[in-house]
Short mmCIF file of C-alpha atoms in Angstrom, two decimals:
data_model
loop_
_atom_site.label_atom_id
_atom_site.label_comp_id
_atom_site.label_asym_id
_atom_site.label_seq_id
_atom_site.Cartn_x
_atom_site.Cartn_y
_atom_site.Cartn_z
CA MET A 30 19.48 27.54 -1.99
CA ASP A 31 16.76 24.93 -1.56
CA LYS A 32 17.57 21.70 0.21
CA CYS A 33 18.25 18.61 -1.89
CA PHE A 34 15.97 15.60 -1.33
CA ALA A 35 19.06 13.48 -0.54
CA ASP A 36 20.48 15.86 2.08
CA ASN A 37 19.71 14.53 5.56
CA GLY A 38 21.59 17.37 7.21
CA ASN A 39 24.82 15.52 7.94
CA LYS A 40 25.43 13.62 4.74
CA CYS A 41 24.12 12.82 1.29
CA THR A 42 21.94 9.70 1.29
CA ILE A 43 22.72 9.04 -2.40
CA LEU A 44 26.43 9.78 -2.87
CA ARG A 45 29.45 9.05 -0.68
CA THR A 46 30.44 12.69 -0.24
CA LYS A 47 28.22 15.68 0.39
CA ASN A 48 28.86 18.53 -2.04
CA CYS A 49 25.40 19.91 -2.85
CA LYS A 50 26.72 23.08 -4.47
CA GLU A 51 28.43 21.22 -7.32
CA CYS A 52 26.24 18.09 -7.41
CA ARG A 53 24.84 17.17 -10.83
CA PHE A 54 22.08 15.11 -9.20
CA PHE A 55 20.70 17.94 -7.05
CA LYS A 56 16.88 17.95 -6.91
CA ILE A 57 14.46 19.45 -4.48
CA GLN A 58 11.91 17.06 -2.95
CA LYS A 59 9.16 18.00 -5.42
CA GLN A 60 11.44 17.37 -8.42
CA ALA A 61 12.47 13.99 -7.04
CA GLU A 62 8.83 12.98 -6.54
CA GLU A 63 7.92 14.06 -10.08
CA SER A 64 10.88 12.15 -11.51
CA GLU A 65 9.92 8.99 -9.62
CA LYS A 66 6.30 9.28 -10.76
CA LYS A 67 7.39 9.73 -14.39
CA ALA A 68 9.65 6.66 -14.17
CA MET A 69 6.89 4.53 -12.65
CA ASN A 70 4.44 5.63 -15.35
CA ARG A 71 6.98 4.61 -17.99
CA ILE A 72 7.48 1.19 -16.39
CA GLU A 73 3.72 0.67 -16.13
CA SER A 74 3.34 1.45 -19.86
CA LEU A 75 5.65 -1.43 -20.89
CA ASP A 76 4.47 -4.89 -21.88
CA THR A 77 4.06 -7.43 -19.08
CA HIS A 78 7.27 -9.36 -19.80
CA MET A 79 9.50 -6.26 -19.83
CA ARG A 80 7.77 -4.79 -16.76
CA ASN A 81 8.23 -8.04 -14.80
CA ASN A 82 11.93 -8.17 -15.73
CA ILE A 83 12.45 -4.60 -14.51
CA ILE A 84 10.58 -5.31 -11.27
CA ASN A 85 12.61 -8.49 -10.72
CA VAL A 86 16.01 -6.87 -11.34
CA TYR A 87 15.57 -3.43 -9.75
CA PHE A 88 12.98 -3.98 -7.03
CA LEU A 89 13.47 -7.63 -6.04
CA GLY A 90 17.22 -7.85 -6.70
CA GLY A 91 17.13 -10.84 -9.03
CA PHE A 92 18.63 -11.41 -12.46
CA ARG A 93 17.40 -13.49 -15.37
#
């Protein structure tokens, strides 16, 4: 079994408990990178107002 991107050896860096075998979020590093790239491309394709709101809420921690 390949190692999940969130498995640091001792614990899961995403979830509270480490159970890789039954985890529905399991991804290898390459899959996680591709998923992040796809999400960023989607955000970049949005209009300026929507993109700025997403950046503010999810990357800067603010709410409008």
